Each structure stands twice: as structure tokens, then as C-alpha cells.
Coordinates of C-alpha atoms in Angstrom, one line a residue:
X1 CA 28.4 6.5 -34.1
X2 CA 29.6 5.6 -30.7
X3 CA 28.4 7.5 -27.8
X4 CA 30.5 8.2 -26.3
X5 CA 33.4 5.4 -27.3
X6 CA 35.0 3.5 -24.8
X7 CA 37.2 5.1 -22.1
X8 CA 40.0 1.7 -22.7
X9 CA 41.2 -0.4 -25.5
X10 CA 38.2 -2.3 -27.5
X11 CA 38.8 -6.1 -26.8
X12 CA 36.4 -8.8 -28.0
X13 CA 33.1 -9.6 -26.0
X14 CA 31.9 -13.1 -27.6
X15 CA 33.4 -15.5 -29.6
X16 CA 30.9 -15.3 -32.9
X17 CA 33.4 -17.7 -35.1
X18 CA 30.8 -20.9 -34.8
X19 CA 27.9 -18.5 -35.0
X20 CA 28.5 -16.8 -38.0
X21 CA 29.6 -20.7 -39.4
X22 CA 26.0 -21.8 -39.0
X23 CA 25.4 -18.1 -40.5
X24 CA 27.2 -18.7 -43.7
X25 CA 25.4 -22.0 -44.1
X26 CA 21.8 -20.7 -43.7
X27 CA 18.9 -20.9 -46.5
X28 CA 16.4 -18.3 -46.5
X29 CA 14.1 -19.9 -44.0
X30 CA 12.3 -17.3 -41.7
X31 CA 12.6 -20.2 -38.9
X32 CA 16.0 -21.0 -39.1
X33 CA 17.3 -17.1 -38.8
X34 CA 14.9 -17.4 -35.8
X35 CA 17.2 -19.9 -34.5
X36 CA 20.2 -18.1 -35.1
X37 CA 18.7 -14.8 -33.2
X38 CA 18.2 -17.2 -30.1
X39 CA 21.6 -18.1 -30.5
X40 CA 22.7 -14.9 -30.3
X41 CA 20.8 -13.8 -27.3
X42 CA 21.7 -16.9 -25.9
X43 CA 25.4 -15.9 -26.4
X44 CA 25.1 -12.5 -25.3
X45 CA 23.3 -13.6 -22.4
X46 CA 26.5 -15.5 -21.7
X47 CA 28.9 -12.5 -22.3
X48 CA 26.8 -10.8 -19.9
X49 CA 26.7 -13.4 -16.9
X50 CA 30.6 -13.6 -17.3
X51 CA 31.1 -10.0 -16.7
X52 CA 32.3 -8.9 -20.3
X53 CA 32.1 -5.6 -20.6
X54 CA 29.2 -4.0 -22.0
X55 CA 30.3 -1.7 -24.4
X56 CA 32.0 -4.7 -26.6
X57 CA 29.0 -6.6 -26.0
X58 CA 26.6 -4.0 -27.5
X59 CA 29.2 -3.5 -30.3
X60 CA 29.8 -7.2 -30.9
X61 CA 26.0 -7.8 -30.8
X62 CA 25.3 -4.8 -34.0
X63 CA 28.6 -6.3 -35.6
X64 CA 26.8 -9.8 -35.4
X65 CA 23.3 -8.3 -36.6
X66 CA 25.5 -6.5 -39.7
X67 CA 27.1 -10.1 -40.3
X68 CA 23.3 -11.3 -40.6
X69 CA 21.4 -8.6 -42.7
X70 CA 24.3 -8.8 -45.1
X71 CA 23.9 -12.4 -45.1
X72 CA 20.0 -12.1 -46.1
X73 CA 20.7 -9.1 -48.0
X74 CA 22.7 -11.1 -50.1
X75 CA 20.4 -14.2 -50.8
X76 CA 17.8 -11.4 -52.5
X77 CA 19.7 -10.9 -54.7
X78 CA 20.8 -6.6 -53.9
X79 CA 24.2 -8.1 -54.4
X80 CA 23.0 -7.8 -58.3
X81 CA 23.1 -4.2 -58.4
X82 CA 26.0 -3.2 -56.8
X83 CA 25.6 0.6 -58.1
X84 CA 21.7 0.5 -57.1
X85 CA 21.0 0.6 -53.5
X86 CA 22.8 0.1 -50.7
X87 CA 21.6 -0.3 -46.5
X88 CA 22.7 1.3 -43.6
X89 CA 21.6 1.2 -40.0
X90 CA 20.2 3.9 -38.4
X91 CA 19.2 5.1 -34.8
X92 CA 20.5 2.9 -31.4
X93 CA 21.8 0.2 -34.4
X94 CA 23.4 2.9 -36.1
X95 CA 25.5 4.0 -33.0
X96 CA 26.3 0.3 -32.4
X97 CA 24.4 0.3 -29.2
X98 CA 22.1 -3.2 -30.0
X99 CA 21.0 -4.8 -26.5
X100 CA 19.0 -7.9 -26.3
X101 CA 15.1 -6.7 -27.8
X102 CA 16.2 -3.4 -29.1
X103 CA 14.4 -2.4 -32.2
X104 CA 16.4 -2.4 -35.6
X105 CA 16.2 0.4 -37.3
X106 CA 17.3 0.4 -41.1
X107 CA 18.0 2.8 -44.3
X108 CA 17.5 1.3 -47.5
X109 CA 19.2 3.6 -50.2
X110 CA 17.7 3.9 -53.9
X111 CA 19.4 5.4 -56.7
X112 CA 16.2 5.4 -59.2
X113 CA 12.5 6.1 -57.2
X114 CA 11.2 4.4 -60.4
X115 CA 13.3 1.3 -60.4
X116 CA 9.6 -1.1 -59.8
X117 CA 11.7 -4.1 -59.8
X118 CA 14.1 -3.6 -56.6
X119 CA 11.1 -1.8 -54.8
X120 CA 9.1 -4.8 -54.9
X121 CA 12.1 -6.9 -54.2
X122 CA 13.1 -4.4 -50.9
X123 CA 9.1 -5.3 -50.2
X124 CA 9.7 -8.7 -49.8
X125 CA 12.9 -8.6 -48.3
X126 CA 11.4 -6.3 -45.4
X127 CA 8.8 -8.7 -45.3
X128 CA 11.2 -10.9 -44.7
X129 CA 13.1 -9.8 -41.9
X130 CA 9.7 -9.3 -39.7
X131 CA 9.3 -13.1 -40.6
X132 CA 12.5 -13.8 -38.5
X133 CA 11.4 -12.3 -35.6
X134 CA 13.2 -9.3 -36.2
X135 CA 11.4 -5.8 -34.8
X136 CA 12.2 -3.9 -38.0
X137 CA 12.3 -0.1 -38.3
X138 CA 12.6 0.5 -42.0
X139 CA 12.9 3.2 -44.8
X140 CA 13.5 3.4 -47.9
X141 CA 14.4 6.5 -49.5
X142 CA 16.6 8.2 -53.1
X143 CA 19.4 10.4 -52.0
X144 CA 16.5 13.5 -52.9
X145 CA 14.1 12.1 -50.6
X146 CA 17.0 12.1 -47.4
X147 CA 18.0 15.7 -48.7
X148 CA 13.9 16.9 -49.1
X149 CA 12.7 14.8 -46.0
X150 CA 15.7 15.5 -43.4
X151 CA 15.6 19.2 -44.3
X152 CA 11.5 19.3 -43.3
X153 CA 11.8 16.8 -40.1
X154 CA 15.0 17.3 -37.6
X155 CA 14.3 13.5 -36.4
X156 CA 14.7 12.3 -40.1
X157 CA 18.1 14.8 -40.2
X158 CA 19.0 13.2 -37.0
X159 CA 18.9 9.8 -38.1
X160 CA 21.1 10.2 -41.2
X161 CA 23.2 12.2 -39.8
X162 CA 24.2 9.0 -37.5
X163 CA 23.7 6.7 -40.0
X164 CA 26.7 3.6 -41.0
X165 CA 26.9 2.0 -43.6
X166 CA 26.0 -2.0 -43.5
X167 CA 26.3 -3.3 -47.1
X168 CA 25.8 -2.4 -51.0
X169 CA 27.0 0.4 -52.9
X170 CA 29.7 2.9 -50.8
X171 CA 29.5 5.6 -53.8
X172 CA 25.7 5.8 -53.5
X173 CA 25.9 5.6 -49.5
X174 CA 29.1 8.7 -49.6
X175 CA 26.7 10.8 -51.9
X176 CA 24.2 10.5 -49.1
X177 CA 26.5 11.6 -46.6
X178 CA 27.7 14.7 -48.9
X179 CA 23.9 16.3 -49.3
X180 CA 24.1 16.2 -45.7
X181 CA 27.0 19.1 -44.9
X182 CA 25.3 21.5 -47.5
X183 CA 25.2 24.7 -45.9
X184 CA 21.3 25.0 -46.0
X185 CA 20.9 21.7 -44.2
X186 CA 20.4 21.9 -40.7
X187 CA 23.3 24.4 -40.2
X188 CA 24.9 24.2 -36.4
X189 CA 22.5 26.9 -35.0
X190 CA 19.3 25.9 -36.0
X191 CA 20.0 22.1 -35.4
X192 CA 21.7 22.9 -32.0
X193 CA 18.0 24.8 -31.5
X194 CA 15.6 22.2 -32.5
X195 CA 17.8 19.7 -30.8
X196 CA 18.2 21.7 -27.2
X197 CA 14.4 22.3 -27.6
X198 CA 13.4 18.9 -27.9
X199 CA 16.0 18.3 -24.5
X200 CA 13.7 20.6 -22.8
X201 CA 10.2 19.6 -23.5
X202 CA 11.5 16.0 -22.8
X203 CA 12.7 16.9 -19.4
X204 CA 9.6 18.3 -18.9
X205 CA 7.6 15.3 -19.6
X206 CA 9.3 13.0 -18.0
X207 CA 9.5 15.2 -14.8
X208 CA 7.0 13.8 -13.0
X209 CA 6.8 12.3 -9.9
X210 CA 5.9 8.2 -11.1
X211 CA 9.1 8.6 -13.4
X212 CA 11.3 9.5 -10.3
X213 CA 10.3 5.9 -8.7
X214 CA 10.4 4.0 -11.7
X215 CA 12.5 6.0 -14.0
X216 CA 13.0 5.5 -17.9
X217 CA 16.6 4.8 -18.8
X218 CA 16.5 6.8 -22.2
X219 CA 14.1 9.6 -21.6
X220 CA 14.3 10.6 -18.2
X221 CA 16.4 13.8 -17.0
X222 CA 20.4 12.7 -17.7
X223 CA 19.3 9.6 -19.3
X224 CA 20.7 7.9 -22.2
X225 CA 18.8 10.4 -24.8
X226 CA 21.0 13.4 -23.0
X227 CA 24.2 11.5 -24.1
X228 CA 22.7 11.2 -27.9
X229 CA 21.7 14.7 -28.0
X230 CA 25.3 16.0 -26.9
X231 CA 26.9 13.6 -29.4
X232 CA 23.9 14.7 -32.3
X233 CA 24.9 18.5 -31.8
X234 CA 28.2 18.0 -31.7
X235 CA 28.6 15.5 -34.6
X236 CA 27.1 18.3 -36.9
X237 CA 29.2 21.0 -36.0
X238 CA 32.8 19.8 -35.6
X239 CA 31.7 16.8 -37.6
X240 CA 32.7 13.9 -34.9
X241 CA 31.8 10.4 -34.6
X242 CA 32.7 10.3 -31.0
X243 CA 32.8 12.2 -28.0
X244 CA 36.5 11.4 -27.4
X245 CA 37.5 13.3 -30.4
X246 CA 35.8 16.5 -28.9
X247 CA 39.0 16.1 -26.0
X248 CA 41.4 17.1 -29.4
X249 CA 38.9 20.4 -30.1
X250 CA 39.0 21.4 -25.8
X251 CA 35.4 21.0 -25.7
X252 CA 35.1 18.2 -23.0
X253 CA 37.7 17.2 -20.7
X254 CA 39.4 13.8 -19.8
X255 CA 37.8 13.6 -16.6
X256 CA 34.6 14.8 -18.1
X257 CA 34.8 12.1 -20.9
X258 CA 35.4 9.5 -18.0
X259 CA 32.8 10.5 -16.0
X260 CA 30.2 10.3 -18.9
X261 CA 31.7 6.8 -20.0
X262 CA 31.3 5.6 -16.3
X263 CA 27.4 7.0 -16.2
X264 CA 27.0 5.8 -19.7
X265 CA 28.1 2.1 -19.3
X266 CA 26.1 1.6 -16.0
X267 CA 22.8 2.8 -17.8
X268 CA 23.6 0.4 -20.3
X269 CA 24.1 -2.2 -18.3
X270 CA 20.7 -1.9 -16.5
X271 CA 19.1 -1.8 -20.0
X272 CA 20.4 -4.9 -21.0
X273 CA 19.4 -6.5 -17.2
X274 CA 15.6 -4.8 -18.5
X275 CA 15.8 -6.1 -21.6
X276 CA 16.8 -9.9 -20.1
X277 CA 14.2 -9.8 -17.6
X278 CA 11.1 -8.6 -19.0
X279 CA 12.1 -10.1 -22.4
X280 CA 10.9 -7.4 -24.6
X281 CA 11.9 -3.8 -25.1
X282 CA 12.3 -1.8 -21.8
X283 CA 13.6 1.1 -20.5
X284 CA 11.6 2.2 -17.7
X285 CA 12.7 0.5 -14.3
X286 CA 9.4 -0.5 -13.0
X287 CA 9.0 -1.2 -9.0
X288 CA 8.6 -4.9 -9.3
X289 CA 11.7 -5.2 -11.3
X290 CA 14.2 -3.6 -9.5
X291 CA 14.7 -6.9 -7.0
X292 CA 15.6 -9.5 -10.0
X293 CA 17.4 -6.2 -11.5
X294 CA 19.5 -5.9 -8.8
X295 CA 20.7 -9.8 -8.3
X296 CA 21.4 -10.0 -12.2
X297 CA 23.6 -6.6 -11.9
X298 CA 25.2 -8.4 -8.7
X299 CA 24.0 -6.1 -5.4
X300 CA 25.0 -9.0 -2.8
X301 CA 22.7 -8.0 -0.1
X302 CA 21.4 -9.9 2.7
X303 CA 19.0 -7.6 2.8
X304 CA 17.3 -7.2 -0.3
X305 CA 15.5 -4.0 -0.1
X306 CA 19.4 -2.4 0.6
X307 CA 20.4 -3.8 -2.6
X308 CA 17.8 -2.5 -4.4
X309 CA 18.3 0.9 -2.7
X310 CA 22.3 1.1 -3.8
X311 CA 21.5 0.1 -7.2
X312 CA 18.8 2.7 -7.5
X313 CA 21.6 5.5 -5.5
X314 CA 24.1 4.2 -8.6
X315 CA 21.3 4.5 -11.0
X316 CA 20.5 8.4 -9.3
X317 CA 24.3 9.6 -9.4
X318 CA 24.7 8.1 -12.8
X319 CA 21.9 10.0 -14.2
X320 CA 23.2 13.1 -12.2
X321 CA 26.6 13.4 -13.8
X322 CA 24.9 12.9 -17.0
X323 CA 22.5 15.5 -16.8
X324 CA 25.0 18.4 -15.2
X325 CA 28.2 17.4 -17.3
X326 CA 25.8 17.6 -20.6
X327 CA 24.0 20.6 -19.1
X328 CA 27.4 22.2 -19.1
X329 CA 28.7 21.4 -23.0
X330 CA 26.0 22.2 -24.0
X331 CA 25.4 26.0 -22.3
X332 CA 29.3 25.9 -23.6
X333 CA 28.9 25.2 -26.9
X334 CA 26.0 28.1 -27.0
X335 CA 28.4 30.7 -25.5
X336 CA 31.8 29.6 -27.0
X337 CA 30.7 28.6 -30.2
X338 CA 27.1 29.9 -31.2
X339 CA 27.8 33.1 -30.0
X340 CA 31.6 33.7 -29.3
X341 CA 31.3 36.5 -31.9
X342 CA 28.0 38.4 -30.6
X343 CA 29.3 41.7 -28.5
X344 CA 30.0 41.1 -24.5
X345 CA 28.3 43.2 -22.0
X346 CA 30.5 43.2 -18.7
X347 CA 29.1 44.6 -15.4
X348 CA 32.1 44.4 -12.9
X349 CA 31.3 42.9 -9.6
X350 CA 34.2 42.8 -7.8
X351 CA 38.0 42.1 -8.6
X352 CA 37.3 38.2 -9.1
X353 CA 34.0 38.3 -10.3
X354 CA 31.8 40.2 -13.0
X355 CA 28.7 39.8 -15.3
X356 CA 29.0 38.8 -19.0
X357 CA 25.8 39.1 -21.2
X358 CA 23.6 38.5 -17.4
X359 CA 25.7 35.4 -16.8
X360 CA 28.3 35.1 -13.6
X361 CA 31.9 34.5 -14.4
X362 CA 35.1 34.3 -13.1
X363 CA 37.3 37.6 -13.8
X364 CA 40.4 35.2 -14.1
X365 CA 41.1 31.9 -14.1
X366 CA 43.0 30.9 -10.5
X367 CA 40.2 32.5 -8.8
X368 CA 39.5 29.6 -6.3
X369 CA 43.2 28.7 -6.3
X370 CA 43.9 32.3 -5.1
X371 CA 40.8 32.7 -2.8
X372 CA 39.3 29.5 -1.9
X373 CA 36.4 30.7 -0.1
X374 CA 34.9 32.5 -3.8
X375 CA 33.6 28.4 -4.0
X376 CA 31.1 29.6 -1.7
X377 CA 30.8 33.8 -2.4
X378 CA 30.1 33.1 -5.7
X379 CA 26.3 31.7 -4.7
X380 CA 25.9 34.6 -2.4
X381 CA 26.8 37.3 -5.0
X382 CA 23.7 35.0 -7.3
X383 CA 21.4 35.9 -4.5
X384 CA 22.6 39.5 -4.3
X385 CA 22.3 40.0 -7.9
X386 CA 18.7 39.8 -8.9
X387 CA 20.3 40.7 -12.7
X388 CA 22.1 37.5 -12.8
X389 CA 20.8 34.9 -15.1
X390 CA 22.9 32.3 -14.2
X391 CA 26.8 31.0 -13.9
X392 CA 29.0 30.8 -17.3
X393 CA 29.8 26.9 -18.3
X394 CA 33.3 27.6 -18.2
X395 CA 33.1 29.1 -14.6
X396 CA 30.9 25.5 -13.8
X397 CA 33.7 23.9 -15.3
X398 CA 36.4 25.7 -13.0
X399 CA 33.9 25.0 -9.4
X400 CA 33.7 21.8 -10.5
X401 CA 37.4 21.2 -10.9
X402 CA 37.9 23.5 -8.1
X403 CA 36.1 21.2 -5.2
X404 CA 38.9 19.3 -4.2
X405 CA 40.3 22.5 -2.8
X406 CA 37.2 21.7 -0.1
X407 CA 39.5 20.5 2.4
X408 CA 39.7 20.3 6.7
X409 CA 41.4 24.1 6.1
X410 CA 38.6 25.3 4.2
X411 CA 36.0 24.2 6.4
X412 CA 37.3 25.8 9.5
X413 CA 37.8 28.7 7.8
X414 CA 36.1 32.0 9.6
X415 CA 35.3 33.8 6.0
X416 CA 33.9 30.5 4.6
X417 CA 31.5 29.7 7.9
X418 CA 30.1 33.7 7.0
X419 CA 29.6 33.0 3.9
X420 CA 28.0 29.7 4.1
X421 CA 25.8 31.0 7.1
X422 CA 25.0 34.9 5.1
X423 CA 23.7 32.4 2.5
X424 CA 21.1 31.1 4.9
X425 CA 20.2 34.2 5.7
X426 CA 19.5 35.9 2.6
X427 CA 15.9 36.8 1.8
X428 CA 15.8 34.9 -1.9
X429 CA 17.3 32.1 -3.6
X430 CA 18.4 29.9 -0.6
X431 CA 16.6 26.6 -2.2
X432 CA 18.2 27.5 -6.3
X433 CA 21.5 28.0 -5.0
X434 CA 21.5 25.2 -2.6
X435 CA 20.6 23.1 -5.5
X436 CA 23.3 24.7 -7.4
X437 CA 25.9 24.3 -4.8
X438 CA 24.3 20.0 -4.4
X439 CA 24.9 19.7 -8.7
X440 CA 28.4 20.9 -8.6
X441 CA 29.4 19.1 -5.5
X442 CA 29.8 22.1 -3.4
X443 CA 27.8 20.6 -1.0
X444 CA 28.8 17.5 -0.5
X445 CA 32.5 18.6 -0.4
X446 CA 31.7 21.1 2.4
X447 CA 29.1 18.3 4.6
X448 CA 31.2 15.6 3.8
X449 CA 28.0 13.8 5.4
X450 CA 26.2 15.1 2.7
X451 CA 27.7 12.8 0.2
X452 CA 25.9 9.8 1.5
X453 CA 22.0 10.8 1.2
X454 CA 23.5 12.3 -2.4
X455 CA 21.0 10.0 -5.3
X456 CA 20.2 7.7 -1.8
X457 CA 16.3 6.0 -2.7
X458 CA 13.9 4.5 -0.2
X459 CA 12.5 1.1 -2.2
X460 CA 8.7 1.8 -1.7
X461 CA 6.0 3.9 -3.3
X462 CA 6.0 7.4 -0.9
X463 CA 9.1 8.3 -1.2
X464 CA 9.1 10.2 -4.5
X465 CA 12.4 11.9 -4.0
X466 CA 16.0 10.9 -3.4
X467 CA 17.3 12.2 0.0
X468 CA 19.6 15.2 -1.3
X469 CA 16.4 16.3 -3.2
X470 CA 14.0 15.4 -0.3
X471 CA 16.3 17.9 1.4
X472 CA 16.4 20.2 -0.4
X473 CA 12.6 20.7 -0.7
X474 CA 12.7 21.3 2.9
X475 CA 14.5 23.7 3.2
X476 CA 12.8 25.2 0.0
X477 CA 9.2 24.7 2.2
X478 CA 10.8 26.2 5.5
X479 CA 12.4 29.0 3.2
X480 CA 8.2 30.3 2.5
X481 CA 7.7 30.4 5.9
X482 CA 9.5 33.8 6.1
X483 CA 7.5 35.0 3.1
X484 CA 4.4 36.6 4.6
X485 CA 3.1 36.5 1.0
X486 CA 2.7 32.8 1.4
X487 CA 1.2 33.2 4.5
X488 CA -2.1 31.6 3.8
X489 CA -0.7 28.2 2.8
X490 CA 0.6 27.8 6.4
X491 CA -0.3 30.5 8.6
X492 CA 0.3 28.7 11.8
X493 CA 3.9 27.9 11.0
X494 CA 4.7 31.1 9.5
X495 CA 3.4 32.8 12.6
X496 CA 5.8 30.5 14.3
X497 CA 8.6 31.2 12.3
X498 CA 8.5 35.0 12.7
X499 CA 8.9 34.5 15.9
X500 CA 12.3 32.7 16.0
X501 CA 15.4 34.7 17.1
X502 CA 17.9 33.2 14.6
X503 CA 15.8 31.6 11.6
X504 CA 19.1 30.0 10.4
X505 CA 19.3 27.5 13.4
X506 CA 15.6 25.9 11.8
X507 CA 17.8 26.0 7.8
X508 CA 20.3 24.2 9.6
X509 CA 17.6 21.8 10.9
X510 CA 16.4 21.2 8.1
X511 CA 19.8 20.9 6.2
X512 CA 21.4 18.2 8.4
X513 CA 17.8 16.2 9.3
X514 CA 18.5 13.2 7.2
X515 CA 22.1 13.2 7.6
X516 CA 22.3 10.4 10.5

């Protein structure tokens, strides 16, 4: 399954023809498959320093690896029992997403758990395949053992849900795939449950500060592993193998889908520069990486700390569109789809907005076309309206497509310079809804300034966050100085503070402080 597939037409990344020659030639020598892995580094390396793009090369690189196990697969003997067993690849080889030392992860398919013979051969053919250097992930399973393991373990029902065939018997391999749309196994809610679950305590994890300076790739907040989740949930209920298809069932949009390629590819790209580098598995971009990282992926800087810094800002606003467009779908999908037939309680607000089931929506759609300054009310009625749990995806989904009516108009507008200074002013909420405003690029649309410090780094190790967050903190920090609560953690600056004549100048301060 591709995740998402590729926003252009699929061309060829490397020219395999004399590769997969010396393939069909090889005996079943552990040391001369370890040649042909080289070779195929070696060649991908190539692809890579020519600039070939990096969706094709992960793709050609599982293609290549298929080509090979089918190849060994073969010389045991499997090919013997056609009707018997078959192997498919699972996890980042299932997706086709194979960079230079990633893990491959394999299903081996049994009719009979009693057939002694072809589970000692799969033994030795395992054994094998570590010989050749290979960093095998391997199980081996009946069709029962899928259906009794994957309904007990979401990660097992993840993995064959995503699974592709390699080589061996299709019938065995499609009655496999048919256990796994049985109503009883993982049905949409519950797997959409564990699955958003697992999101969360992940996020959690990997919040803190040492993964913000050297973040992983996969796990971190809108890293790879949000993209997979999306595409895992989805997959299972409208039954998908790639995110464009969701386009065709209006659950993502073009510009969505191109966005998400865009982040995707980039991430990719910086794992494969990891994986080159440090020649093993990696996906956390360690400080004393991030210099070679940055000449392999191209930053031409003079100064090499700014090159670092840019590819760290693309790396920040990569992750960032990741995390808020996924964010989205996936708070859609739980309205839209989970629970588009539960009963709707609506609290009217005014005539352009209300409250569905504690959520903030839009009472039509050409709101913001009709009254451009809502971009901005619509944060203030959040602070007024202590009820409100949040904003509805699909209203995200219209600010978000509704920024570009941010223009020179808009900001000299009278109503909108109220509303944006009545936001400062408000007793609550000023840092959430700042943040909210910063994620749907509100913010940056409104401070065109703004847009610069958005995902901007500082290459050393005290600067934990990126400027727009540093920012945002800030203000946050000057925020509790009006809360006499908090008065004990600085009372000399909240003394201060309740002295000032118009506390909005200091938010303003601290807004635009890191803006030259």
C-alpha cells in the first residue's frame, strides 16, 4: 500500500536490467546475495545523487527486493507446492517504502500448521536470508492463526491489513485477505479507536523537549507514522490502497493530497540521507548529523549553520502540514462517518455561527466569503464560549481554504483590527487560540512577517523550540501575569503587569519580538 501514492505519473528510478541479470544467475551462496545487496545500495545511492525522485526510488528498491526473495524463494524449493504457502511483505516493505537499511518485514502463509516438512524448510530459508545480510522481520502463520492473532493484537491486524503479495499461491494469499473484512474483525469503529489511541500516547511520548532538537522522522508529532495511521484507518473502512482514491469518496482534497505528498516525500528523503549516512537504520535526526544531512539533501550555504537551519525550517513545516491536515481527516472521519448518524445538538450563536454536539461550526458554507472578518471572530467567540470544545473539521477545512481571502483589504479593515486586538484582551484562551489561529495559517496570513519565524530552528542545543512556538510561549508566560492566581511563580512581574494601562501593548511585544 502506497502512502500516499504519488502526486505525478510513476516513471522509472534505476535501471535494474543488469542487476536482476546477475540475479537470475545466482546460486544459493549467502556471500554472493551479499554482493548483490551492495549492488543495490550502490545503485540506489546513485539514483539518489542524480536527483531521481524518491518515491520511484523507494518503489523500485521493494520491486528489486521482491525480484530477490522470489529468486531465493524459488531455489528452496516453495515453488514445489504451489497450493501450500505463499509470502507477502508486510509493514514499510509492504507499502513499498524500502530505503537503504530498512528492516524487511515478511508473511510466510501456511495452508496445513502440521505440514513438518515445509516448516523446517521455511526454517532454513529464514535462516537463510539473515545469512545474506538481510535484517529479517518474519512470521509465519495458517490463515486461522492471521484471523485468531489479528483479532487479539491491532498491530498484527495492522500489518495484514497492508500486506502484498510477493510470490506463491494467490488462492491461499486471497483467502487471507477475505477473513480480514469479516464483520467481527476490527470493524471501522473499534479499529479507528485503537488506532487514534495509539496516535495519542505516541504524541505524547515523543513530546519531549530532546525530540524537538533532534526529532524522529517516524514517531514524532506529524511524522511519517501520522501518514500510516491516516492511510490504516482509512484502508479499513472505505477499503483503499491509497490516499488518492479517498479524493473520489470527498474525504481529502486535491490540495490536501498535494500538500501531504509534498510533506511526505521530503521526510522521505531525509530518511534515506539518515540511512546513507549513519549506514544503519535511522530515523531520529541527531545534532551531529544534521551538517552532512544537509550537503547530501543540497542546502548550498556558505554558511553552514544557515543551511542546517532551512533544512531543519523545511523539516518543521513539513511535519506541521502533516500533523494539522491528518489531525483534520481524522476528527472528520469521526464526525462524518463514525457518528454522522448519532442525534445533533445545536446551540445557535449568531447568524453565521452555532454549536453542534460542543463543537464550533459554520451555519453556512460562504461564511468567510460573505464576511471576511468571521476568519478572525470565530477565535474570539472560542474564548467567549467556555462550552466550546473545539472547531468542526469541516469548518478547519473551510478557514483553511478561506486564508487567501487575508489580503491588504482585510488587514486595514476597522472590524478586523477589533477583533484581532478584543482577542488580546480577553481574560482566557489567548495562547490556545493563538496556536489555533498559527496551525491554520491565520496568523501568518494576517503578519505576513509571521510567515518567516513559522518552523524557523536555531542549530544549537538551547533552543528547544522553533520561533513561531518560542513565540507563542511568550505570550502564553506574559498571558499568567494577569492571573493573580499564578501570582507566586512571578510576583514581581505580575505586580508589574497590574500596573500597565493597556496590557495589550506588552501581547503585542511579545507577539512581534522575534519578527526582525
Amino acid at each position: 500500500m502506497n502512502l500516499p501514492d504519488t502526486c505525478r505519473a510513476p516513471q522509472p528510478a534505476i535501471d535494474l536490467t543488469s542487476w536482476l541479470e546477475h540475479l537470475a544467475k545466482l546460486e544459493k551462496q549467502p556471500a554472493d546475495y551479499r554482493q548483490l545487496l551492495q549492488e543495490l545500495k550502490a545503485l540506489t545511492y546513485d539514483g539518489f545523487d542524480q536527483g531521481l525522485y524518491i518515491d520511484d526510488l523507494i518503489k523500485d528498491t521493494s520491486l528489486a527486493m521482491d525480484a530477490l526473495l522470489t529468486h531465493s524463494w524459488n531455489q528452496f524449493g516453495f515453488g514445489d507446492h504451489p497450493d501450500d504457502i505463499a509470502l507477502a511483505a508486510v509493514g514499510g516493505y509492504g507499502r513499498q517504502e524500502l530505503h537503504p537499511s530498512s528492516d524487511i518485514d515478511i508473511l510466510i502463509l501456511l495452508r496445513r500448521a502440521d505440514d513438518a516438512a515445509i516448516r523446517e524448510q521455511v526454517s532454513i530459508y529464514i535462516t537463510f536470508l539473515w545469512d545474506t545480510g538481510l535484517d529479517i522481520g518474519q512470521s509465519v502463520r495458517t490463515i486461522e492463526q492471521c484471523y485468531e492473532e489479528g483479532k487479539n493484537d491491532v498491530t498484527v491486524a495492522t500489518n495484514l491489513f497492508e500486506s502484498r503479495l510477493i510470490t506463491g499461491s494467490t488462492d491461499l494469499y486471497q483467502q487471507m485477505q477475505a477473513v480480514l473484512v469479516e464483520p467481527d474483525f476490527w470493524p471501522s469503529t473499534d479499529f479507528f479507536t485503537e488506532k487514534v489511541a495509539e496516535l495519542k500516547a505516541r504524541h505524547h511520548r515523543f513530546a519531549d523537549s530532546s525530540y524537538r532538537l533532534e526529532p524522529n522522522l517516524k514517531e514524532n508529532p506529524g511524522g511519517l507514522r501520522d501518514l500510516h495511521t491516516l492511510a490504516w484507518i482509512t484502508k479499513r473502512h472505505f477499503g483503499v490502497n491509497t490516499l488518492r482514491e479517498l479524493i473520489g469518496h470527498e474525504f481529502i482534497n486535491q490540495d490536501e493530497y498535494n500538500t501531504l505528498c509534498g510533506a511526505r516525500d521530503f521526510l522521505w528523503m531525509v530518511r534515506f540521507g539518515l540511512h546513507r549516512i549513519s549506514g544503519r537504520k535511522d530515523d531520529r535526526v541527531l545534532l551531529d548529523l544534521q551538517k552532512p544531512l544537509s550537503r547530501l539533501l543540497g542546502y548550498d550555504n556558505e554558511n553552514e549553520i544557515r543551511a542546517v537551519e532551512e533544512m531543519m525550517q523545511h523539516y518543521y513545516r513539513a511535519v506541521t502540514n502533516i500533523a494539522r491536515i491528518s489531525e483534520m481527516l481524522l476528527q472528520h472521519f469521526e464526525e462524518e462517518i463514525l457518528l454522522s448518524r448519532a442525534p445533533a445538538v445545536i446551540f445557535p450563536i449568531n447568524e453565521r455561527f452555532q454549536l453542534r454536539n460542543g463543537y464550533l461550526e459554520v451555519t453556512r458554507d460562504k461564511v468567510f466569503i460573505d464576511y471576511p472578518p468571521a476568519l478572525l471572530e470565530i477565535f474570539l467567540l472560542l474564548q467567549r464560549h467556555k462550552e466550546a470544545r473545539g472547531i468542526r473539521a469541516a469548518t478547519i477545512r473551510l478557514i483553511r481554504n478561506s486564508v487567501k481571502l487575508i489580503d491588504e483589504e482585510f488587514r486595514n479593515d476597522p472590524r478586523c483590527h477589533e477583533l484581532f486586538l478584543e482577542l488580546l484582551r480577553r481574560p482566557r484562551g489567548i495562547y490556545h487560540d493563538f496556536r489555533r489561529m498559527n496551525a491554520y495559517g491565520i496568523l501568518e496570513a494576517y503578519i505576513p512577517a509571521f510567515k518567516q519565524i513559522v518552523g524557523r530552528m536555531q542549530f544549537d542545543m538551547f533552543h528547544i523550540y522553533t520561533v513561531d512556538e518560542h513565540t507563542l510561549m511568550v505570550l502564553r508566560y506574559v498571558r499568567r501575569l494577569s492571573d493573580t492566581k499564578r501570582a507566586n511563580e512571578a510576583p514581581e512581574a505580575t505586580e508589574l503587569f497590574s500596573k500597565l494601562r493597556n496590557p495589550k501593548l506588552l501581547y503585542l511585544a511579545a507577539l512581534f519580538h522575534d519578527l526582525g
